[in-house]
Coordinates of C-alpha atoms in Angstrom, one line a residue:
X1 CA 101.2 123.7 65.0
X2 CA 102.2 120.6 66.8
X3 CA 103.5 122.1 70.1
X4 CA 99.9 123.9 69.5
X5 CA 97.8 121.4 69.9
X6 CA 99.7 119.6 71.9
X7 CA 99.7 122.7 74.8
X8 CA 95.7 123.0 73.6
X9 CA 94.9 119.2 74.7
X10 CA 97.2 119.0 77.8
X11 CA 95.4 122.3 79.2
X12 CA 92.0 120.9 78.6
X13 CA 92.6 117.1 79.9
X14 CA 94.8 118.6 82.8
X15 CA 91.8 120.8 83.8
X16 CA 89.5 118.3 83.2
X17 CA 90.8 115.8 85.5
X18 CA 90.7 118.5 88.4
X19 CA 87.2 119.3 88.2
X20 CA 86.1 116.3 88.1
X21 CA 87.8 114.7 91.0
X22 CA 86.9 118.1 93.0
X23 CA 83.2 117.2 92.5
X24 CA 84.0 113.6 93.1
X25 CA 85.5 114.2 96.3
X26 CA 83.0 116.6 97.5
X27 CA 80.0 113.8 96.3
X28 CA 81.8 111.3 98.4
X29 CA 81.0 110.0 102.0
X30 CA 83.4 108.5 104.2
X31 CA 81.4 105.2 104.7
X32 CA 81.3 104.9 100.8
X33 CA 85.2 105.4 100.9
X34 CA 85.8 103.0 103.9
X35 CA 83.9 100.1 102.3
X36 CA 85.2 100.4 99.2
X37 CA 88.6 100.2 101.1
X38 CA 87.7 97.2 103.3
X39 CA 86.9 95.9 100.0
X40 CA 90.3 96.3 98.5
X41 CA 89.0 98.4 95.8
X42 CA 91.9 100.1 94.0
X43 CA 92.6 103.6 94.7
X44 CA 90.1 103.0 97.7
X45 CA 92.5 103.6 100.1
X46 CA 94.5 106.6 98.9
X47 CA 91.0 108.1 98.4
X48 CA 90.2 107.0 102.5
X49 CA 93.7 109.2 103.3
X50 CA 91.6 111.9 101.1
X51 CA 88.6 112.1 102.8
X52 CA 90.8 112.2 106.5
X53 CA 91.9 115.7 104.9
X54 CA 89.2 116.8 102.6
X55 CA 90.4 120.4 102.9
X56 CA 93.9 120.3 102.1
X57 CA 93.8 118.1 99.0
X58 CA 91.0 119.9 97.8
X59 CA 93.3 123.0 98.1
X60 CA 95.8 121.2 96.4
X61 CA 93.5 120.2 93.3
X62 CA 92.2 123.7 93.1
X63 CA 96.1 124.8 93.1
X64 CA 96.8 122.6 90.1
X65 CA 93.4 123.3 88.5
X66 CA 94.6 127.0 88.4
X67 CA 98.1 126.0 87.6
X68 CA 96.7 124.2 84.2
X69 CA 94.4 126.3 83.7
X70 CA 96.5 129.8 83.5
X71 CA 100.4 128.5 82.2
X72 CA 98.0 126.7 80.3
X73 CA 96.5 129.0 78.4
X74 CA 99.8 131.6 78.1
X75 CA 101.7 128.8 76.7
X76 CA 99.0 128.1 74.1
X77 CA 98.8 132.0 73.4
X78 CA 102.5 132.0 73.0
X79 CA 102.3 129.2 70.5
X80 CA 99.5 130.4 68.3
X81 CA 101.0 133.6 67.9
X82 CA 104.7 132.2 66.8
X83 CA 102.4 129.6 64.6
X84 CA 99.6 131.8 63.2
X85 CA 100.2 135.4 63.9
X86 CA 99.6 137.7 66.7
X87 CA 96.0 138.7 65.0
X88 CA 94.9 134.9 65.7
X89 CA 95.9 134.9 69.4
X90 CA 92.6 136.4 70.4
X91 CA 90.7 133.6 68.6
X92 CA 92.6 130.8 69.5
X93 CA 92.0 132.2 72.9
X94 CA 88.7 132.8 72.6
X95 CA 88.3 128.7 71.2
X96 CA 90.5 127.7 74.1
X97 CA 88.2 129.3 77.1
X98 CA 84.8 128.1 75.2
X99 CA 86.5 124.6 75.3
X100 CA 87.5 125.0 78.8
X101 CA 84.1 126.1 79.9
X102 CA 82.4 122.8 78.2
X103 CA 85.1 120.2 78.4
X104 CA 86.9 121.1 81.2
X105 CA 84.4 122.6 83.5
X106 CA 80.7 121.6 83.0
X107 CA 81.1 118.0 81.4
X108 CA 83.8 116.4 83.9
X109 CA 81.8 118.0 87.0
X110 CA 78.6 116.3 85.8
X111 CA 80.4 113.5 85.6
X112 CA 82.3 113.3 88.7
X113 CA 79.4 114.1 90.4
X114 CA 77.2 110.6 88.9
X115 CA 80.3 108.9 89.7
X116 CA 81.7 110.1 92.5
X117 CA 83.7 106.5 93.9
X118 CA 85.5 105.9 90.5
X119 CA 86.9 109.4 89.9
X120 CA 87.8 109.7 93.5
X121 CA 90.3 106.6 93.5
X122 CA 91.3 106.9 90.2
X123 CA 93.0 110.1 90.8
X124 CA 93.9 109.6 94.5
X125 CA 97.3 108.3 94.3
X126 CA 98.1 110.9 92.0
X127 CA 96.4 113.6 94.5
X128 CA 98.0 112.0 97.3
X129 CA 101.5 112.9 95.7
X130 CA 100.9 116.4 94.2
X131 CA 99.8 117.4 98.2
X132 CA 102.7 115.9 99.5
X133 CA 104.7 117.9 96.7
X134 CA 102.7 121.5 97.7
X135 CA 103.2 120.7 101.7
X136 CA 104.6 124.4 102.4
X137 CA 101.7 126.3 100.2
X138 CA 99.2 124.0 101.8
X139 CA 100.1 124.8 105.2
X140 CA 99.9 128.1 104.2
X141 CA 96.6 128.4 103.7
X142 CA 95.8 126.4 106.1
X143 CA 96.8 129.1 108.3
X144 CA 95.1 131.5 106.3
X145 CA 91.6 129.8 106.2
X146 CA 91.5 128.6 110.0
X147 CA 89.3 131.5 110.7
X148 CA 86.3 130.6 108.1
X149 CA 86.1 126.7 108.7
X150 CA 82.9 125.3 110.1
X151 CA 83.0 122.4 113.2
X152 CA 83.4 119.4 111.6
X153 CA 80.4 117.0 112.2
X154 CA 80.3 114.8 115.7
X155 CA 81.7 111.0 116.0
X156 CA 77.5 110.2 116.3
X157 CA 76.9 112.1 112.7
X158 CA 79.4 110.4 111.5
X159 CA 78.2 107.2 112.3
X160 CA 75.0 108.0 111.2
X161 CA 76.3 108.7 107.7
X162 CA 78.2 105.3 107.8
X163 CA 75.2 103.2 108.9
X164 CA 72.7 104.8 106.7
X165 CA 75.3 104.0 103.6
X166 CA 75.6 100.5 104.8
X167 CA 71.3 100.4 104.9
X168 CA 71.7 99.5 101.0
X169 CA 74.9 96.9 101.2
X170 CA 73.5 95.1 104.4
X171 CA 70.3 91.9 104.4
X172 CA 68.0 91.8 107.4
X173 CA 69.7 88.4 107.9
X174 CA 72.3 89.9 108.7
X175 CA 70.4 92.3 111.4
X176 CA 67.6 89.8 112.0
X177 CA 66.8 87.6 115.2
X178 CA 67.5 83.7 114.3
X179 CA 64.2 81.4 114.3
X180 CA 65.5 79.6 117.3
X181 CA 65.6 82.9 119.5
X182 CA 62.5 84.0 118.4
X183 CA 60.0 85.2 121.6
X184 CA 57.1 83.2 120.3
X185 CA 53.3 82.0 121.5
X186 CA 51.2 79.1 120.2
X187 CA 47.8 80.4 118.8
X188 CA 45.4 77.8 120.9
X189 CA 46.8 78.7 124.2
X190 CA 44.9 80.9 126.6
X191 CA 46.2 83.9 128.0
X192 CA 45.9 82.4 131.4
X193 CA 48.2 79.4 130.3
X194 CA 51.1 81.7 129.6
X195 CA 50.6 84.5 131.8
X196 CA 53.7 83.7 133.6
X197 CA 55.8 84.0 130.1
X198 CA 53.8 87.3 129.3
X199 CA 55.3 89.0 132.4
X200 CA 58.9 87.8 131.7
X201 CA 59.0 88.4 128.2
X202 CA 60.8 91.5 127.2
X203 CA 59.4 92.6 123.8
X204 CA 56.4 94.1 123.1
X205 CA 55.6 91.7 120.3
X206 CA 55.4 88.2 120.1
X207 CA 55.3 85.7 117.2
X208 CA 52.1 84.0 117.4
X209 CA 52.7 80.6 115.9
X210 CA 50.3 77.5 114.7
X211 CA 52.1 73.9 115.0
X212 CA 55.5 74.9 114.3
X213 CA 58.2 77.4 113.8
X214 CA 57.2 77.8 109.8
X215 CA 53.5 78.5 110.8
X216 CA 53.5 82.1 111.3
X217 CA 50.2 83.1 112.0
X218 CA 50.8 86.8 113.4
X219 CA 51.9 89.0 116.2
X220 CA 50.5 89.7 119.3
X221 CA 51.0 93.0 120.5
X222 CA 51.8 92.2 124.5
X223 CA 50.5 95.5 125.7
X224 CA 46.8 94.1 124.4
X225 CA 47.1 90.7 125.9
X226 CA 47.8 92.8 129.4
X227 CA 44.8 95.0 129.2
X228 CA 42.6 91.8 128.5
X229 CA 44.0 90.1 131.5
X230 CA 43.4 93.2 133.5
X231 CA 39.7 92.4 132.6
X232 CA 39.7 89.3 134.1
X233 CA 39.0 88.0 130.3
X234 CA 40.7 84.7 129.3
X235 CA 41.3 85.3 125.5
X236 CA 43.1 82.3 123.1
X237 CA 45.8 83.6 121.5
X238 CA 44.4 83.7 118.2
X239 CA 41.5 86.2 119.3
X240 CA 44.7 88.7 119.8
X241 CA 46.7 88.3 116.8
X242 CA 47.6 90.8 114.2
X243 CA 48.4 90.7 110.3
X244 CA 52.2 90.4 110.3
X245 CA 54.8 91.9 107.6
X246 CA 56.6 88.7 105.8
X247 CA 59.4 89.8 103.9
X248 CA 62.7 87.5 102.1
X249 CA 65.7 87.1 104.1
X250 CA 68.0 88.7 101.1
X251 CA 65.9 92.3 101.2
X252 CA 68.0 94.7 102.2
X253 CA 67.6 97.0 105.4
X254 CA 67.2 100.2 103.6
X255 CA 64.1 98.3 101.4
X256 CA 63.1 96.9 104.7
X257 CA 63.3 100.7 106.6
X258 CA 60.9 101.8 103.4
X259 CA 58.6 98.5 104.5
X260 CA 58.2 99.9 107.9
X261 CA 57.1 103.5 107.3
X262 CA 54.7 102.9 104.8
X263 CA 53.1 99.7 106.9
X264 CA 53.4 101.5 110.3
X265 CA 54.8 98.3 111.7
X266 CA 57.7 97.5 113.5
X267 CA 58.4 93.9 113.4
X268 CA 58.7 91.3 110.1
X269 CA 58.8 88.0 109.7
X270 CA 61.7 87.0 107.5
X271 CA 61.0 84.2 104.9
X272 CA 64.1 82.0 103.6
X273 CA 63.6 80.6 99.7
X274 CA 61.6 77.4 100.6
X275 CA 59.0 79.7 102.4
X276 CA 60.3 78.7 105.7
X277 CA 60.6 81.2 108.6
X278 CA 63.8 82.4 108.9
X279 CA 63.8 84.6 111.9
X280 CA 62.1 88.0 112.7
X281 CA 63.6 91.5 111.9
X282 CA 62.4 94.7 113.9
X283 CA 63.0 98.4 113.1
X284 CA 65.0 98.4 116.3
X285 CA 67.6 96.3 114.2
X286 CA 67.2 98.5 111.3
X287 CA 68.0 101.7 113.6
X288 CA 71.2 100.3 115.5
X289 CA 72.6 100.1 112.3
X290 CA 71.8 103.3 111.3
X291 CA 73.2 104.6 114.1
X292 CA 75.6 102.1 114.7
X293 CA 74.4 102.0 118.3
X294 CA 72.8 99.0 120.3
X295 CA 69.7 100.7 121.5
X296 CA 69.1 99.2 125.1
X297 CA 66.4 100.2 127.7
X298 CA 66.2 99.2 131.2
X299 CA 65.2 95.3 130.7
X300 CA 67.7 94.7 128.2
X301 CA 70.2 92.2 128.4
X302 CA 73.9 92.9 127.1
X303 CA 73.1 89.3 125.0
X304 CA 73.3 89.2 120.8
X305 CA 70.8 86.9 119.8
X306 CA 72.3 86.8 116.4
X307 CA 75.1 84.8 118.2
X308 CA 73.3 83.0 120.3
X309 CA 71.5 81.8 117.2

């Protein structure tokens, strides 16, 4: 009876612990892993070794899945039948695939799948090992399966999948432009005052200020301030100046990427605790890190305001 249930509950966690970390694995980016790693999360690292290889320790969970799975299951056969009889083998069986199905296939998927970082590293180490163990069968079907594997996604998809991840862990502080760096007008100059600084500027946008850096009063779109010029007309600044986006210094890029698509704007002003201006964030800033790319045209200087700042 003991040696039973004993085979019965090995075969069932055994199995268990495969699927899940298959689903885990496969739910699992390689920015998620690499922060988690830089983090010094536990397992984190293993699991970074993991995603290198994807293919082979997946081949070496579904080995042991199967492994568990069929000795399993002829061990708990042989054990009912010296226990209970041979006319209770097909029940026990029977019982033993029905829990397999529920407890060892459909729960511990769901599972990993919803958590996907702590069923990865938990089990990583232990993957890590088992591979190392199977080396000869895994190179085996590695050689077997070379004809059916897709290209594996470019260094710039790659990156893309790393700086979207980081969208949620990373303030537009962090991306912003400082206060001090801002490219910024006063809103009772004329346009003839500052024409010289219109045609130097680089930026499309300017910050259109009242008496000091914490009077925001709006952008000024530099393309409009042109066309009026062109028309001999003399504008103030404030006859120009558009609604701008404020947003808090601690909202996070992919919040602030949500802000821009559903304004159709492409510059905010960030706003620190005391309601002070903090600097300006663009959707260019919220792009090069989604790319992890400095976008740069032909005006651009190789200069990081950030640093400057």
């Amino acid at each position: 009876m003991v040696s039973t249930l004993t085979a019965f509950l090995i075969t069932i966690t055994a199995s268990a612990i495969h699927s899940a970390w298959e689903m885990a694995v496969a739910s699992l980016s390689k920015a998620e892993v690499k922060s988690a790693c830089k983090n010094r999360i536990a397992g984190a690292c293993a699991l970074s070794k993991v995603m290198e290889n994807k293919e082979t320790y997946i081949s070496t969970n579904t080995i042991c899945n199967n492994i568990a799975n069929i000795m399993g299951s002829g061990v708990v056969g042989t054990s009912a039948g010296q226990w209970l009889g041979s006319e209770y083998v097909g029940w026990v069986m029977g019982l033993l695939t029905f829990t397999i199905i529920v407890c060892s296939e459909i729960i511990p998927k769901a599972y990993g799948t919803n958590n996907p970082l702590l069923v990865g590293r938990t089990f990583a180490p232990m993957m890590v090992l088992l591979s190392w163990v199977l080396t000869p069968i895994n190179w085996l079907i590695s050689k077997l399966t070379d004809h059916f594997k897709g290209s594996e996604p470019s260094d710039l998809v790659e990156r893309i999948y790393e700086g979207t991840y980081n969208l949620g862990l990373t303030t537009v502080e962090q991306v912003g432009t400082p206060r001090v760096n801002m490219s910024c007008v006063y809103a009772h100059e004329s346009l003839n005052d500052i024409k010289k600084s219109l045609f130097e500027s680089q930026h499309s946008r300017l910050v259109v200020l009242g008496k000091t850096r914490d009077d925001v009063k709006g952008i000024m779109l530099l393309g409009e301030a042109f066309k009026a010029l062109a028309k001999d007309e003399n504008p103030n600044v404030q006859e120009l100046t558009r609604e701008v986006l404020k947003v808090e210094s601690n909202t996070n890029c992919e919040e602030m990427f949500k802000k821009f698509t559903e304004s159709r704007t492409h510059l905010a002003v960030m706003i620190d605790r005391f309601g002070g201006t903090d600097g300006v964030v663009t959707l260019e800033d919220i792009t090069e890190l989604m790319t992890m790319t400095e976008i740069q045209d032909e005006t651009d200087e190789q200069v990081c305001m950030r640093e400057i700042g």
